[in-house]
């Protein structure tokens, strides 16, 4: 298959990134981060999550963040694990939410304290109510290439979960390599199985970069027709319930790849690098790239 002409990036740094950073940021900094990303051209930004603050304290201020975001510049999305999360999203006038299931029972228990089937039941009710409020729903499946607690996962099970999420009304399924263990061959095998039943336009890849394989895995996904990629500015974060998981693939690195491949993305790399430097300094992290570095050539 030939490479796609254009790709959509779902920026997950303000949620997937910040949820796993040890430094807690104030609401103003989070809002500045999201606005900076929108200004750099990111059209879909996961800006926070309405989960239990006891489980993920870093996301506790999400309500205030959403209330302060300027409407119109981008779609700001939120993670919601249950009806309580959806109600908070409705209260904040959020237009898109995401529910999140797992390919492994062990991860489902550790992450959201219920079985996969129980989670799907809850998500069905959440999705129905969301759609009644004209809120779009995205579905995640975590641990599609392996689980930190139980090891191997079954592609048939992933396919079934993806189908259930689509049937209940999710418009897209984001396949999460939560701990970054996939290699291009694994992505090829996984997508070959899933694409037998689900069209590429309903799939996204969400690849953590623990072992430096994410860019190669994205290239593999592009080769197989995937046109939506999740990424995190500055490669921030990880998952608090997946020990050892490093951040998502850095958005800057994805843009660099897309530039090299001549694939359209509508993101201003210079502005993105400025945002990356801003948030890295606020978190006390070394920035991935300085302006004028190799990332900046196109
Ligand atoms: P639980 O303890 O079973 O829930 O947690 P509960 O219903 O028994 O409630 C316990 C307490 O939490 C109660 O408060 C509730 O009110 C409160 P208390 O009475 O003790 O004071 N509560 C809430 N508060 C605010 N907002 C809510 C909410 N729900 C309950 N929505 C629960 C179940 C799902 C809530 C919990 O397990 C949870 O919040 N988990 C979220 C974990 C999480 O955010 N993980 C990271 C995101 S997933 C990820 O990173 C993977 C992804 O990136 C893809 C990939 O990489 O693979 C998406
Ligand atoms: Mg993730």
CSV table of C-alpha atoms and ligand atoms in Angstrom, one decimal:
chain,number,residue,atom,x,y,z
A,1,UNK,CA,0.0,0.0,0.0
A,2,UNK,CA,1.2,3.6,-0.7
A,3,UNK,CA,1.8,6.1,2.1
A,4,UNK,CA,-1.2,8.4,2.9
A,5,UNK,CA,-1.2,11.9,1.5
A,6,UNK,CA,-2.2,13.5,4.9
A,7,UNK,CA,-2.2,12.5,8.5
A,8,UNK,CA,-4.2,13.6,11.6
A,9,UNK,CA,-2.2,14.0,14.8
A,10,UNK,CA,-4.0,13.6,18.1
A,11,UNK,CA,-1.9,15.5,20.7
A,12,UNK,CA,-2.1,13.7,24.0
A,13,UNK,CA,0.7,15.4,25.9
A,14,UNK,CA,-1.5,17.5,28.3
A,15,UNK,CA,-3.3,14.3,29.4
A,16,UNK,CA,-1.1,11.2,28.8
A,17,UNK,CA,2.0,13.3,29.2
A,18,UNK,CA,1.2,15.3,32.4
A,19,UNK,CA,-0.6,12.4,34.1
A,20,UNK,CA,2.7,10.7,34.7
A,21,UNK,CA,5.0,13.6,35.4
A,22,UNK,CA,6.1,13.8,39.0
A,23,UNK,CA,5.9,17.6,38.9
A,24,UNK,CA,2.4,18.9,39.3
A,25,UNK,CA,1.6,21.9,37.2
A,26,UNK,CA,-0.9,24.7,38.0
A,27,UNK,CA,-4.0,25.3,35.8
A,28,UNK,CA,-2.5,28.4,34.2
A,29,UNK,CA,0.5,26.4,32.9
A,30,UNK,CA,-1.7,23.6,31.6
A,31,UNK,CA,-3.9,26.1,29.8
A,32,UNK,CA,-0.9,27.9,28.3
A,33,UNK,CA,0.4,24.5,27.1
A,34,UNK,CA,-2.9,23.6,25.4
A,35,UNK,CA,-3.2,27.0,23.8
A,36,UNK,CA,0.4,26.8,22.5
A,37,UNK,CA,-0.3,23.5,20.9
A,38,UNK,CA,-3.4,24.8,19.3
A,39,UNK,CA,-1.5,27.8,18.0
A,40,UNK,CA,1.1,25.4,16.5
A,41,UNK,CA,-1.7,23.9,14.5
A,42,UNK,CA,-2.7,20.8,16.5
A,43,UNK,CA,-6.4,20.4,15.8
A,44,UNK,CA,-7.2,17.7,18.3
A,45,UNK,CA,-5.8,18.0,21.8
A,46,UNK,CA,-6.5,15.7,24.7
A,47,UNK,CA,-6.4,18.4,27.4
A,48,UNK,CA,-7.1,16.4,30.6
A,49,UNK,CA,-9.0,13.6,32.2
A,50,UNK,CA,-12.1,13.3,34.4
A,51,UNK,CA,-10.9,10.4,36.4
A,52,UNK,CA,-10.7,9.9,40.2
A,53,UNK,CA,-8.2,12.5,41.6
A,54,UNK,CA,-7.3,9.8,44.2
A,55,UNK,CA,-6.1,7.6,41.3
A,56,UNK,CA,-4.4,10.2,39.2
A,57,UNK,CA,-3.7,13.4,41.3
A,58,UNK,CA,-2.0,15.2,38.3
A,59,UNK,CA,-5.3,15.4,36.5
A,60,UNK,CA,-7.2,16.9,39.5
A,61,UNK,CA,-7.5,20.4,38.0
A,62,UNK,CA,-8.9,19.2,34.6
A,63,UNK,CA,-12.3,20.8,35.2
A,64,UNK,CA,-10.7,24.3,35.6
A,65,UNK,CA,-8.4,23.7,32.6
A,66,UNK,CA,-11.3,22.9,30.3
A,67,UNK,CA,-13.3,25.9,31.6
A,68,UNK,CA,-10.4,28.2,30.7
A,69,UNK,CA,-9.7,26.9,27.2
A,70,UNK,CA,-10.6,29.3,24.4
A,71,UNK,CA,-13.2,27.7,22.2
A,72,UNK,CA,-12.9,27.4,18.4
A,73,UNK,CA,-9.2,26.9,17.9
A,74,UNK,CA,-9.1,23.1,18.3
A,75,UNK,CA,-11.2,20.2,19.6
A,76,UNK,CA,-10.2,19.7,23.2
A,77,UNK,CA,-10.9,16.1,24.3
A,78,UNK,CA,-11.0,14.4,27.7
A,79,UNK,CA,-10.6,10.9,29.1
A,80,UNK,CA,-13.7,9.7,31.1
A,81,UNK,CA,-13.8,6.3,32.8
A,82,UNK,CA,-17.4,6.3,34.0
A,83,UNK,CA,-20.6,8.3,34.2
A,84,UNK,CA,-19.2,10.6,36.9
A,85,UNK,CA,-16.4,11.5,34.4
A,86,UNK,CA,-18.9,12.2,31.7
A,87,UNK,CA,-21.0,14.4,33.9
A,88,UNK,CA,-17.9,16.5,34.7
A,89,UNK,CA,-17.2,16.7,30.9
A,90,UNK,CA,-20.7,17.8,30.2
A,91,UNK,CA,-20.4,20.4,33.0
A,92,UNK,CA,-17.3,21.8,31.3
A,93,UNK,CA,-18.9,21.8,27.8
A,94,UNK,CA,-16.4,19.3,26.4
A,95,UNK,CA,-17.3,18.2,22.8
A,96,UNK,CA,-15.3,15.0,22.7
A,97,UNK,CA,-14.5,12.3,25.3
A,98,UNK,CA,-12.6,9.0,25.2
A,99,UNK,CA,-13.4,5.8,27.0
A,100,UNK,CA,-10.5,3.4,27.7
A,101,UNK,CA,-10.5,-0.3,27.7
A,102,UNK,CA,-7.6,-2.8,27.9
A,103,UNK,CA,-6.6,-5.9,26.0
A,104,UNK,CA,-5.6,-7.6,29.2
A,105,UNK,CA,-7.7,-8.3,32.3
A,106,UNK,CA,-4.8,-7.6,34.7
A,107,UNK,CA,-4.3,-4.1,33.3
A,108,UNK,CA,-8.0,-3.4,33.3
A,109,UNK,CA,-8.1,-4.2,37.0
A,110,UNK,CA,-5.1,-2.1,37.8
A,111,UNK,CA,-6.1,0.8,35.7
A,112,UNK,CA,-9.8,1.2,36.2
A,113,UNK,CA,-10.6,-1.4,38.9
A,114,UNK,CA,-13.0,-3.6,36.9
A,115,UNK,CA,-12.9,-6.5,34.3
A,116,UNK,CA,-12.9,-5.8,30.6
A,117,UNK,CA,-16.6,-6.8,30.3
A,118,UNK,CA,-17.6,-4.6,33.2
A,119,UNK,CA,-15.7,-1.7,31.6
A,120,UNK,CA,-17.5,-2.2,28.3
A,121,UNK,CA,-20.8,-2.2,30.1
A,122,UNK,CA,-20.0,1.1,31.8
A,123,UNK,CA,-18.7,2.6,28.5
A,124,UNK,CA,-21.9,1.6,26.7
A,125,UNK,CA,-23.9,3.7,29.1
A,126,UNK,CA,-21.4,6.5,29.0
A,127,UNK,CA,-21.3,6.5,25.2
A,128,UNK,CA,-25.1,6.5,24.9
A,129,UNK,CA,-25.4,9.5,27.2
A,130,UNK,CA,-22.5,11.3,25.5
A,131,UNK,CA,-24.1,10.9,22.1
A,132,UNK,CA,-27.4,12.2,23.4
A,133,UNK,CA,-25.5,15.4,24.4
A,134,UNK,CA,-23.8,15.5,20.9
A,135,UNK,CA,-20.4,14.6,22.4
A,136,UNK,CA,-18.2,12.5,20.1
A,137,UNK,CA,-16.6,9.4,21.7
A,138,UNK,CA,-13.3,7.9,21.0
A,139,UNK,CA,-12.3,4.4,22.3
A,140,UNK,CA,-8.8,3.4,23.5
A,141,UNK,CA,-7.6,-0.2,23.9
A,142,UNK,CA,-4.4,-0.4,26.0
A,143,UNK,CA,-1.7,-3.0,26.1
A,144,UNK,CA,-2.3,-4.1,22.4
A,145,UNK,CA,1.3,-5.4,22.2
A,146,UNK,CA,1.7,-6.7,25.7
A,147,UNK,CA,0.7,-6.1,29.3
A,148,UNK,CA,3.1,-5.2,32.1
A,149,UNK,CA,1.2,-7.6,34.5
A,150,UNK,CA,0.2,-10.6,32.4
A,151,UNK,CA,2.6,-10.5,29.3
A,152,UNK,CA,1.1,-11.6,26.0
A,153,UNK,CA,-2.3,-10.5,24.7
A,154,UNK,CA,-4.6,-12.0,22.1
A,155,UNK,CA,-5.3,-10.2,18.8
A,156,UNK,CA,-8.7,-11.9,18.6
A,157,UNK,CA,-9.6,-10.4,21.9
A,158,UNK,CA,-8.4,-6.9,20.8
A,159,UNK,CA,-10.5,-7.2,17.7
A,160,UNK,CA,-13.6,-8.1,19.8
A,161,UNK,CA,-13.1,-5.2,22.1
A,162,UNK,CA,-12.6,-2.8,19.2
A,163,UNK,CA,-15.8,-4.1,17.6
A,164,UNK,CA,-17.7,-3.6,20.9
A,165,UNK,CA,-16.5,-0.1,21.2
A,166,UNK,CA,-17.4,0.7,17.6
A,167,UNK,CA,-20.8,-0.9,18.0
A,168,UNK,CA,-21.6,1.2,21.1
A,169,UNK,CA,-20.8,4.4,19.1
A,170,UNK,CA,-17.1,5.2,19.3
A,171,UNK,CA,-16.1,6.8,16.0
A,172,UNK,CA,-12.5,5.6,16.2
A,173,UNK,CA,-10.3,3.1,18.1
A,174,UNK,CA,-6.9,4.1,19.3
A,175,UNK,CA,-4.6,1.1,19.6
A,176,UNK,CA,-2.3,1.6,22.5
A,177,UNK,CA,1.1,0.1,23.0
A,178,UNK,CA,1.1,1.3,26.5
A,179,UNK,CA,4.5,0.0,27.5
A,180,UNK,CA,6.2,0.5,24.1
A,181,UNK,CA,7.2,-3.2,23.6
A,182,UNK,CA,6.0,-3.5,19.9
A,183,UNK,CA,8.5,-3.7,17.0
A,184,UNK,CA,7.4,-3.1,13.4
A,185,UNK,CA,6.8,-6.8,12.8
A,186,UNK,CA,4.5,-6.9,15.8
A,187,UNK,CA,2.6,-3.9,14.5
A,188,UNK,CA,2.3,-5.5,11.1
A,189,UNK,CA,0.9,-8.7,12.6
A,190,UNK,CA,-1.5,-6.8,14.8
A,191,UNK,CA,-2.8,-4.5,12.1
A,192,UNK,CA,-3.1,-7.3,9.6
A,193,UNK,CA,-5.5,-9.0,12.0
A,194,UNK,CA,-7.5,-6.0,13.0
A,195,UNK,CA,-7.8,-4.6,9.4
A,196,UNK,CA,-9.5,-7.8,8.3
A,197,UNK,CA,-12.6,-6.5,10.2
A,198,UNK,CA,-12.1,-2.8,10.7
A,199,UNK,CA,-11.3,-0.2,8.1
A,200,UNK,CA,-8.1,1.8,8.6
A,201,UNK,CA,-10.0,5.1,8.7
A,202,UNK,CA,-11.5,4.0,12.1
A,203,UNK,CA,-8.2,3.2,13.6
A,204,UNK,CA,-5.4,5.2,15.3
A,205,UNK,CA,-2.1,4.2,16.8
A,206,UNK,CA,-0.9,5.3,20.2
A,207,UNK,CA,2.7,4.2,20.7
A,208,UNK,CA,4.8,4.7,23.8
A,209,UNK,CA,8.4,5.0,23.0
A,210,UNK,CA,10.0,3.0,25.9
A,211,UNK,CA,12.5,1.1,23.6
A,212,UNK,CA,12.8,3.7,20.9
A,213,UNK,CA,10.6,1.8,18.4
A,214,UNK,CA,7.7,4.2,18.1
A,215,UNK,CA,8.8,6.0,14.9
A,216,UNK,CA,9.6,2.7,13.2
A,217,UNK,CA,6.2,1.4,14.3
A,218,UNK,CA,4.5,4.6,13.0
A,219,UNK,CA,6.2,4.1,9.6
A,220,UNK,CA,4.8,0.5,9.6
A,221,UNK,CA,1.3,1.8,10.5
A,222,UNK,CA,1.4,4.5,7.7
A,223,UNK,CA,2.5,1.8,5.2
A,224,UNK,CA,-0.7,-0.1,6.2
A,225,UNK,CA,-3.0,2.8,5.7
A,226,UNK,CA,-3.3,4.3,9.2
A,227,UNK,CA,-3.8,8.0,9.0
A,228,UNK,CA,-4.4,9.0,12.7
A,229,UNK,CA,-1.4,9.1,15.1
A,230,UNK,CA,-1.4,9.9,18.8
A,231,UNK,CA,1.7,11.7,20.1
A,232,UNK,CA,2.8,13.8,23.0
A,233,UNK,CA,4.7,17.1,22.8
A,234,UNK,CA,8.3,16.6,24.1
A,235,UNK,CA,7.6,12.9,24.5
A,236,UNK,CA,6.1,13.6,27.9
A,237,UNK,CA,4.6,11.1,30.2
A,238,UNK,CA,3.5,7.5,30.3
A,239,UNK,CA,0.8,5.6,32.2
A,240,UNK,CA,0.7,5.6,36.1
A,241,UNK,CA,-0.6,2.1,36.0
A,242,UNK,CA,2.1,0.7,33.6
A,243,UNK,CA,5.4,0.6,35.5
A,244,UNK,CA,8.3,1.5,33.3
A,245,UNK,CA,6.2,2.8,30.5
A,246,UNK,CA,7.9,5.9,29.1
A,247,UNK,CA,6.2,8.7,27.3
A,248,UNK,CA,4.3,8.7,24.0
A,249,UNK,CA,6.3,9.2,20.9
A,250,UNK,CA,7.2,12.9,20.7
A,251,UNK,CA,5.0,14.9,18.4
A,252,UNK,CA,8.1,16.7,17.1
A,253,UNK,CA,9.6,13.4,16.0
A,254,UNK,CA,6.4,12.4,14.3
A,255,UNK,CA,6.3,15.7,12.4
A,256,UNK,CA,9.9,15.2,11.4
A,257,UNK,CA,9.1,11.8,10.0
A,258,UNK,CA,6.0,13.1,8.1
A,259,UNK,CA,8.2,15.9,6.6
A,260,UNK,CA,10.7,13.4,5.5
A,261,UNK,CA,8.0,11.3,3.9
A,262,UNK,CA,6.2,14.3,2.3
A,263,UNK,CA,3.0,13.7,4.2
A,264,UNK,CA,0.8,16.7,5.0
A,265,UNK,CA,0.1,17.5,8.7
A,266,UNK,CA,-0.6,21.3,8.9
A,267,UNK,CA,1.5,21.7,12.0
A,268,UNK,CA,4.1,24.4,12.4
A,269,UNK,CA,7.2,22.6,13.7
A,270,UNK,CA,9.0,25.8,14.9
A,271,UNK,CA,6.0,26.8,17.0
A,272,UNK,CA,5.7,23.2,18.3
A,273,UNK,CA,9.4,23.1,19.3
A,274,UNK,CA,8.8,26.4,21.3
A,275,UNK,CA,5.9,24.7,23.1
A,276,UNK,CA,8.1,21.7,23.7
A,277,UNK,CA,10.8,23.9,25.2
A,278,UNK,CA,8.3,25.8,27.3
A,279,UNK,CA,6.8,22.7,28.9
A,280,UNK,CA,10.1,20.9,29.3
A,281,UNK,CA,11.5,23.9,31.3
A,282,UNK,CA,8.4,24.0,33.4
A,283,UNK,CA,8.8,20.3,34.2
A,284,UNK,CA,12.5,20.6,34.7
A,285,UNK,CA,13.2,18.2,31.8
A,286,UNK,CA,15.9,18.6,29.2
A,287,UNK,CA,14.2,19.7,26.0
A,288,UNK,CA,14.3,17.2,23.1
A,289,UNK,CA,15.6,19.7,20.6
A,290,UNK,CA,16.6,23.3,20.6
A,291,UNK,CA,15.5,25.7,17.8
A,292,UNK,CA,17.9,25.4,14.9
A,293,UNK,CA,18.7,21.7,15.6
A,294,UNK,CA,18.1,18.9,13.1
A,295,UNK,CA,14.4,18.8,13.9
A,296,UNK,CA,14.1,22.3,12.6
A,297,UNK,CA,15.3,21.8,9.1
A,298,UNK,CA,12.0,21.7,7.2
B,1,LIG,P1,-13.0,3.0,41.9
B,1,LIG,O1,-12.2,3.2,43.2
B,1,LIG,O2,-13.4,1.6,41.6
B,1,LIG,O3,-14.3,3.9,41.8
B,1,LIG,O4,-12.2,3.6,40.7
B,1,LIG,P2,-15.5,4.2,42.7
B,1,LIG,O5,-16.7,4.3,41.9
B,1,LIG,O6,-15.6,3.1,43.8
B,1,LIG,O7,-15.2,5.6,43.4
B,1,LIG,C1,-14.1,5.7,44.3
B,1,LIG,C2,-13.9,7.2,44.6
B,1,LIG,O8,-13.5,7.9,43.4
B,1,LIG,C3,-15.2,7.9,45.1
B,1,LIG,O9,-14.8,9.0,45.9
B,1,LIG,C4,-15.8,8.5,43.8
B,1,LIG,O10,-16.6,9.6,44.0
B,1,LIG,C5,-14.5,8.9,43.1
B,1,LIG,P3,-14.9,8.8,47.5
B,1,LIG,O11,-16.3,8.5,47.8
B,1,LIG,O12,-13.9,7.7,47.9
B,1,LIG,O13,-14.5,10.2,48.0
B,1,LIG,N1,-14.7,8.9,41.6
B,1,LIG,C6,-14.5,10.0,40.9
B,1,LIG,N2,-14.0,11.2,41.2
B,1,LIG,C7,-13.9,12.1,40.1
B,1,LIG,N3,-14.1,11.7,38.8
B,1,LIG,C8,-14.5,10.5,38.5
B,1,LIG,C9,-14.7,9.6,39.5
B,1,LIG,N4,-15.1,8.3,39.6
B,1,LIG,C10,-15.1,7.9,40.8
B,1,LIG,N5,-14.8,10.2,37.2
B,1,LIG,C11,-12.1,4.7,38.6
B,1,LIG,C12,-12.6,3.5,39.4
B,1,LIG,C13,-12.3,4.3,37.1
B,1,LIG,C14,-12.8,5.9,39.0
B,1,LIG,C15,-10.6,4.8,38.9
B,1,LIG,O14,-10.0,3.5,38.7
B,1,LIG,C16,-9.9,5.8,38.0
B,1,LIG,O15,-10.1,7.0,38.1
B,1,LIG,N6,-9.0,5.3,37.1
B,1,LIG,C17,-8.3,6.1,36.1
B,1,LIG,C18,-6.9,5.6,35.9
B,1,LIG,C19,-6.3,6.5,34.8
B,1,LIG,O16,-6.6,7.6,34.6
B,1,LIG,N7,-5.3,5.9,34.2
B,1,LIG,C20,-4.5,6.5,33.2
B,1,LIG,C21,-5.2,6.8,31.9
B,1,LIG,S1,-5.3,5.4,30.9
B,1,LIG,C22,-3.9,5.4,29.9
B,1,LIG,O17,-3.0,6.2,30.2
B,1,LIG,C23,-3.7,4.6,28.7
B,1,LIG,C24,-3.9,5.3,27.4
B,1,LIG,O18,-3.0,6.4,27.3
B,1,LIG,C25,-3.7,4.4,26.2
B,1,LIG,C26,-2.4,3.6,26.3
B,1,LIG,O19,-1.3,4.2,26.4
B,1,LIG,O20,-2.5,2.4,26.2
B,1,LIG,C27,-5.4,5.9,27.3
B,2,LIG,MG1,-1.0,6.2,26.6
